[in-house]
Amino acid sequence: MAALTKSKLPLRRFLSPLSHRLLNPSSLSSAPEPHVQEDDDTNQTTPNFAAEETIIADTFHSLIKDHHRNNPKPNPNPAPPNPTYTIPSLSSDFSQLSAGGSISPAVVRRVIEKCGAVRHGIPVLQAVAFFNWATSREGFEHNPEPYNEMVDLAGKVRQFDLGWYVIDLMKARNVEITVETFSILVRRYVRAGLAAEAVHAFNRMEEYGVSPDRIAFSVVIGILCKKRRASEAQAFFDSLKHKFEADVILYTSLVNGWCRAGNIAEAERLFNEMKAAGIEPNVYSYSIVIDALCRCGQITRAHDVFAEMIDAGCNPNSITFNNLMRVHVKAGRTEKVLQVYNQMKRLGCNADVITYNFLIECHCKDDNVEEAAKVLNLMVKKGCSPNASTFNPIFRCIAKLRDVNGAHRMYTQMKDLDCKANTVTYNVLMQMFAESKSTDMVLKLKKEMDENEVEPNVNTYKVLISMYCAMGHWNNAYRFCREMIEEKCLKPSMPVYEMVLKQLRNAGQLKKHEELVEKMVDRGFVTRPLAV
């Protein structure tokens, strides 16, 4: 509550009745479809509001995180929360924070998104309580964004009854229900392995005033295929193809589905059926077939399809060449990768970030940091922005060579290029600096990781805990182990857990030893205490 009191005065100004004019909700949208775009006029006239709303959302999210940390739910399969669920103490904190001002849909959507952004320990109950508190406030400006985000969160934790309740709530409150709303639900059903329920959701669209047009039809097939549910996608396509005219997008999705399912014969049959129906394959159709053939080892056949593509007048793009490269990259065949890259250049096709990353990965597998660095400099010169996956193989190679100064230089270059590090980047660097006894650098990286909201994983904590245990610093090892369990809901490996317990026993910290065991039991990570 101290942080709440501290932040209350400035936030009061941000949460004024004018807050509905703040950041356009669509600019924060996590909608999966690329046609969703920002309202440029809104962003131009209110350039500072995005930062203000971020502060508001972060403060609400901090309250939710604190409540969840203090009220853990160890049961991995809890009963679905009551859709009208509220938490009185949290509602009181929310109300105090808002100080009677209105809250924009963008803030609500962002808070729910942040709740679902973690891989472990999603505060479902607290998120539902916040959503119900916010959307039931007088004057709340209802639009689809926060509702769609809540449907997505419900699907992520497999509480589909809650997802349907939110959609019913949208209907009751006259909030626009779109194809996007159902796309989110369908995607979550498919990820949960519930293909029949996904199709059922599509069939219910008309009940909610959403026309199941060809775009919606394509979305459902695309999602099923992406998740390797090709047989269900094919059956769905066959049952409704009399209603929706098949086009290259639908056929390409189905070909992709069969390829991802590992049924190359069915993919080729459908590919030929598409051509027989007078539908010309596009660059993506060919690229998908080439990728599938390469993945199953039919390299010669893949090159035959590539030649057919050229003969048909369909120009390959970077995706096509990347698909030809990938199998050679994985096998460490640098010469073959360079052959494909040279062919790419001869045909005048520009490389993309994946192409350059493949080249860098190959050179790093050969322990050739100099060539990898040359490729990095080339891609920057060509105007191609590197990402974390560009740098991670280079850092691994540098770590293998134990070149601490080289790691410093490369990390400085990464920051100069405004390239954001990811969890793997931090883990590789922290491990390297821990091995070189650079404790300050390890802690600096962990602090930076937290500031940049990069989610740590079990390997991050393994590095930190092992480092402190090796130094005999039981207090810091214990602190990070508790943070891992309580704040991040991550389960330490048994060797790491036992290592911390041993440190505590050796230091005579039996009370803390008992507390740690109790935390593990409470979270459901161990069924019984380990013997002292």
mmCIF file of N, CA, C and O in Angstrom, residues 93-141:
data_model
loop_
_atom_site.group_PDB
_atom_site.id
_atom_site.type_symbol
_atom_site.label_atom_id
_atom_site.label_comp_id
_atom_site.label_asym_id
_atom_site.label_seq_id
_atom_site.Cartn_x
_atom_site.Cartn_y
_atom_site.Cartn_z
ATOM 1 N N ASP A 93 -8.282 -1.448 -3.620
ATOM 2 C CA ASP A 93 -7.012 -0.874 -4.079
ATOM 3 C C ASP A 93 -7.166 -0.254 -5.463
ATOM 4 O O ASP A 93 -6.629 0.819 -5.737
ATOM 5 N N PHE A 94 -7.902 -0.954 -6.350
ATOM 6 C CA PHE A 94 -8.128 -0.422 -7.697
ATOM 7 C C PHE A 94 -8.858 0.926 -7.626
ATOM 8 O O PHE A 94 -8.494 1.880 -8.311
ATOM 9 N N SER A 95 -9.899 0.969 -6.807
ATOM 10 C CA SER A 95 -10.696 2.192 -6.691
ATOM 11 C C SER A 95 -9.872 3.340 -6.120
ATOM 12 O O SER A 95 -9.982 4.486 -6.554
ATOM 13 N N GLN A 96 -9.035 3.018 -5.130
ATOM 14 C CA GLN A 96 -8.187 4.047 -4.537
ATOM 15 C C GLN A 96 -7.197 4.581 -5.567
ATOM 16 O O GLN A 96 -6.929 5.781 -5.623
ATOM 17 N N LEU A 97 -6.675 3.675 -6.386
ATOM 18 C CA LEU A 97 -5.715 4.075 -7.406
ATOM 19 C C LEU A 97 -6.367 4.949 -8.474
ATOM 20 O O LEU A 97 -5.796 5.937 -8.927
ATOM 21 N N SER A 98 -7.578 4.575 -8.882
ATOM 22 C CA SER A 98 -8.250 5.332 -9.940
ATOM 23 C C SER A 98 -8.772 6.665 -9.443
ATOM 24 O O SER A 98 -8.971 7.597 -10.222
ATOM 25 N N ALA A 99 -9.044 6.775 -8.146
ATOM 26 C CA ALA A 99 -9.478 8.029 -7.516
ATOM 27 C C ALA A 99 -10.691 8.637 -8.210
ATOM 28 O O ALA A 99 -10.784 9.844 -8.372
ATOM 29 N N GLY A 100 -11.604 7.779 -8.645
ATOM 30 C CA GLY A 100 -12.855 8.272 -9.228
ATOM 31 C C GLY A 100 -12.771 8.626 -10.691
ATOM 32 O O GLY A 100 -13.786 8.937 -11.315
ATOM 33 N N GLY A 101 -11.570 8.599 -11.294
ATOM 34 C CA GLY A 101 -11.442 8.918 -12.707
ATOM 35 C C GLY A 101 -11.801 7.726 -13.588
ATOM 36 O O GLY A 101 -11.882 6.592 -13.125
ATOM 37 N N SER A 102 -12.018 8.000 -14.865
ATOM 38 C CA SER A 102 -12.341 6.912 -15.794
ATOM 39 C C SER A 102 -11.067 6.200 -16.227
ATOM 40 O O SER A 102 -9.967 6.738 -16.137
ATOM 41 N N ILE A 103 -11.232 4.976 -16.690
ATOM 42 C CA ILE A 103 -10.103 4.167 -17.150
ATOM 43 C C ILE A 103 -10.375 3.796 -18.596
ATOM 44 O O ILE A 103 -11.466 3.313 -18.917
ATOM 45 N N SER A 104 -9.418 4.010 -19.453
ATOM 46 C CA SER A 104 -9.637 3.740 -20.874
ATOM 47 C C SER A 104 -9.599 2.239 -21.148
ATOM 48 O O SER A 104 -8.945 1.477 -20.426
ATOM 49 N N PRO A 105 -10.273 1.790 -22.219
ATOM 50 C CA PRO A 105 -10.197 0.376 -22.612
ATOM 51 C C PRO A 105 -8.760 -0.068 -22.880
ATOM 52 O O PRO A 105 -8.421 -1.232 -22.661
ATOM 53 N N ALA A 106 -7.924 0.866 -23.365
ATOM 54 C CA ALA A 106 -6.518 0.511 -23.645
ATOM 55 C C ALA A 106 -5.799 0.068 -22.383
ATOM 56 O O ALA A 106 -4.996 -0.867 -22.408
ATOM 57 N N VAL A 107 -6.070 0.739 -21.271
ATOM 58 C CA VAL A 107 -5.436 0.377 -20.002
ATOM 59 C C VAL A 107 -5.901 -1.010 -19.559
ATOM 60 O O VAL A 107 -5.097 -1.859 -19.161
ATOM 61 N N VAL A 108 -7.194 -1.251 -19.633
ATOM 62 C CA VAL A 108 -7.749 -2.548 -19.218
ATOM 63 C C VAL A 108 -7.159 -3.661 -20.072
ATOM 64 O O VAL A 108 -6.734 -4.704 -19.563
ATOM 65 N N ARG A 109 -7.122 -3.437 -21.390
ATOM 66 C CA ARG A 109 -6.567 -4.447 -22.286
ATOM 67 C C ARG A 109 -5.101 -4.733 -21.968
ATOM 68 O O ARG A 109 -4.660 -5.877 -21.922
ATOM 69 N N ARG A 110 -4.348 -3.669 -21.709
ATOM 70 C CA ARG A 110 -2.919 -3.828 -21.431
ATOM 71 C C ARG A 110 -2.676 -4.579 -20.124
ATOM 72 O O ARG A 110 -1.779 -5.431 -20.043
ATOM 73 N N VAL A 111 -3.469 -4.310 -19.107
ATOM 74 C CA VAL A 111 -3.313 -5.003 -17.818
ATOM 75 C C VAL A 111 -3.570 -6.502 -17.996
ATOM 76 O O VAL A 111 -2.801 -7.343 -17.510
ATOM 77 N N ILE A 112 -4.640 -6.834 -18.707
ATOM 78 C CA ILE A 112 -4.976 -8.251 -18.920
ATOM 79 C C ILE A 112 -3.901 -8.932 -19.757
ATOM 80 O O ILE A 112 -3.506 -10.071 -19.495
ATOM 81 N N GLU A 113 -3.401 -8.206 -20.768
ATOM 82 C CA GLU A 113 -2.328 -8.750 -21.601
ATOM 83 C C GLU A 113 -1.096 -9.061 -20.759
ATOM 84 O O GLU A 113 -0.468 -10.117 -20.907
ATOM 85 N N LYS A 114 -0.722 -8.154 -19.864
ATOM 86 C CA LYS A 114 0.443 -8.364 -19.003
ATOM 87 C C LYS A 114 0.221 -9.547 -18.051
ATOM 88 O O LYS A 114 1.150 -10.279 -17.742
ATOM 89 N N CYS A 115 -1.004 -9.724 -17.610
ATOM 90 C CA CYS A 115 -1.309 -10.873 -16.736
ATOM 91 C C CYS A 115 -1.059 -12.192 -17.462
ATOM 92 O O CYS A 115 -0.596 -13.169 -16.860
ATOM 93 N N GLY A 116 -1.364 -12.224 -18.754
ATOM 94 C CA GLY A 116 -1.200 -13.462 -19.519
ATOM 95 C C GLY A 116 0.145 -13.611 -20.182
ATOM 96 O O GLY A 116 0.393 -14.602 -20.864
ATOM 97 N N ALA A 117 1.039 -12.633 -20.000
ATOM 98 C CA ALA A 117 2.317 -12.638 -20.712
ATOM 99 C C ALA A 117 3.333 -13.607 -20.119
ATOM 100 O O ALA A 117 4.305 -13.957 -20.782
ATOM 101 N N VAL A 118 3.126 -14.018 -18.866
ATOM 102 C CA VAL A 118 4.086 -14.925 -18.232
ATOM 103 C C VAL A 118 3.785 -16.371 -18.610
ATOM 104 O O VAL A 118 2.647 -16.720 -18.921
ATOM 105 N N ARG A 119 4.789 -17.197 -18.575
ATOM 106 C CA ARG A 119 4.594 -18.607 -18.925
ATOM 107 C C ARG A 119 4.073 -19.425 -17.756
ATOM 108 O O ARG A 119 3.451 -20.450 -17.938
ATOM 109 N N HIS A 120 4.397 -18.975 -16.561
ATOM 110 C CA HIS A 120 3.994 -19.722 -15.368
ATOM 111 C C HIS A 120 3.331 -18.774 -14.377
ATOM 112 O O HIS A 120 3.665 -17.596 -14.306
ATOM 113 N N GLY A 121 2.406 -19.309 -13.624
ATOM 114 C CA GLY A 121 1.807 -18.526 -12.547
ATOM 115 C C GLY A 121 0.949 -17.372 -13.029
ATOM 116 O O GLY A 121 1.056 -16.258 -12.520
ATOM 117 N N ILE A 122 0.107 -17.625 -14.020
ATOM 118 C CA ILE A 122 -0.789 -16.571 -14.523
ATOM 119 C C ILE A 122 -1.829 -16.248 -13.448
ATOM 120 O O ILE A 122 -2.520 -17.151 -12.960
ATOM 121 N N PRO A 123 -1.976 -14.974 -13.062
ATOM 122 C CA PRO A 123 -2.940 -14.612 -12.006
ATOM 123 C C PRO A 123 -4.365 -14.529 -12.554
ATOM 124 O O PRO A 123 -4.938 -13.443 -12.689
ATOM 125 N N VAL A 124 -4.941 -15.670 -12.861
ATOM 126 C CA VAL A 124 -6.248 -15.716 -13.535
ATOM 127 C C VAL A 124 -7.334 -15.072 -12.690
ATOM 128 O O VAL A 124 -8.090 -14.214 -13.172
ATOM 129 N N LEU A 125 -7.419 -15.477 -11.436
ATOM 130 C CA LEU A 125 -8.482 -14.956 -10.571
ATOM 131 C C LEU A 125 -8.376 -13.443 -10.433
ATOM 132 O O LEU A 125 -9.385 -12.723 -10.503
ATOM 133 N N GLN A 126 -7.166 -12.966 -10.256
ATOM 134 C CA GLN A 126 -6.970 -11.527 -10.097
ATOM 135 C C GLN A 126 -7.288 -10.775 -11.391
ATOM 136 O O GLN A 126 -7.844 -9.670 -11.360
ATOM 137 N N ALA A 127 -6.960 -11.388 -12.528
ATOM 138 C CA ALA A 127 -7.256 -10.753 -13.818
ATOM 139 C C ALA A 127 -8.765 -10.664 -14.048
ATOM 140 O O ALA A 127 -9.280 -9.637 -14.523
ATOM 141 N N VAL A 128 -9.474 -11.746 -13.711
ATOM 142 C CA VAL A 128 -10.939 -11.738 -13.837
ATOM 143 C C VAL A 128 -11.538 -10.670 -12.928
ATOM 144 O O VAL A 128 -12.443 -9.917 -13.328
ATOM 145 N N ALA A 129 -11.020 -10.599 -11.712
ATOM 146 C CA ALA A 129 -11.520 -9.604 -10.754
ATOM 147 C C ALA A 129 -11.288 -8.183 -11.278
ATOM 148 O O ALA A 129 -12.163 -7.318 -11.172
ATOM 149 N N PHE A 130 -10.118 -7.949 -11.862
ATOM 150 C CA PHE A 130 -9.825 -6.621 -12.411
ATOM 151 C C PHE A 130 -10.742 -6.312 -13.589
ATOM 152 O O PHE A 130 -11.296 -5.203 -13.687
ATOM 153 N N PHE A 131 -10.896 -7.272 -14.495
ATOM 154 C CA PHE A 131 -11.754 -7.076 -15.669
ATOM 155 C C PHE A 131 -13.184 -6.742 -15.243
ATOM 156 O O PHE A 131 -13.800 -5.804 -15.761
ATOM 157 N N ASN A 132 -13.718 -7.511 -14.285
ATOM 158 C CA ASN A 132 -15.088 -7.264 -13.828
ATOM 159 C C ASN A 132 -15.212 -5.900 -13.134
ATOM 160 O O ASN A 132 -16.199 -5.183 -13.330
ATOM 161 N N TRP A 133 -14.200 -5.560 -12.345
ATOM 162 C CA TRP A 133 -14.217 -4.257 -11.663
ATOM 163 C C TRP A 133 -14.191 -3.119 -12.682
ATOM 164 O O TRP A 133 -14.972 -2.178 -12.594
ATOM 165 N N ALA A 134 -13.290 -3.215 -13.664
ATOM 166 C CA ALA A 134 -13.096 -2.119 -14.622
ATOM 167 C C ALA A 134 -14.282 -1.948 -15.565
ATOM 168 O O ALA A 134 -14.763 -0.829 -15.788
ATOM 169 N N THR A 135 -14.777 -3.070 -16.116
ATOM 170 C CA THR A 135 -15.828 -2.963 -17.137
ATOM 171 C C THR A 135 -17.201 -2.667 -16.547
ATOM 172 O O THR A 135 -18.118 -2.295 -17.287
ATOM 173 N N SER A 136 -17.349 -2.845 -15.243
ATOM 174 C CA SER A 136 -18.650 -2.547 -14.624
ATOM 175 C C SER A 136 -18.703 -1.134 -14.046
ATOM 176 O O SER A 136 -19.726 -0.708 -13.514
ATOM 177 N N ARG A 137 -17.591 -0.391 -14.171
ATOM 178 C CA ARG A 137 -17.569 0.983 -13.653
ATOM 179 C C ARG A 137 -18.446 1.898 -14.509
ATOM 180 O O ARG A 137 -18.495 1.766 -15.737
ATOM 181 N N GLU A 138 -19.078 2.809 -13.846
ATOM 182 C CA GLU A 138 -19.931 3.763 -14.552
ATOM 183 C C GLU A 138 -19.079 4.626 -15.478
ATOM 184 O O GLU A 138 -18.019 5.122 -15.091
ATOM 185 N N GLY A 139 -19.521 4.770 -16.707
ATOM 186 C CA GLY A 139 -18.808 5.605 -17.668
ATOM 187 C C GLY A 139 -17.717 4.877 -18.430
ATOM 188 O O GLY A 139 -17.031 5.488 -19.262
ATOM 189 N N PHE A 140 -17.532 3.586 -18.165
ATOM 190 C CA PHE A 140 -16.501 2.856 -18.901
ATOM 191 C C PHE A 140 -16.876 2.803 -20.386
ATOM 192 O O PHE A 140 -18.009 2.479 -20.740
ATOM 193 N N GLU A 141 -15.914 3.143 -21.239
ATOM 194 C CA GLU A 141 -16.159 3.168 -22.680
ATOM 195 C C GLU A 141 -15.914 1.765 -23.252
ATOM 196 O O GLU A 141 -14.773 1.338 -23.418
#
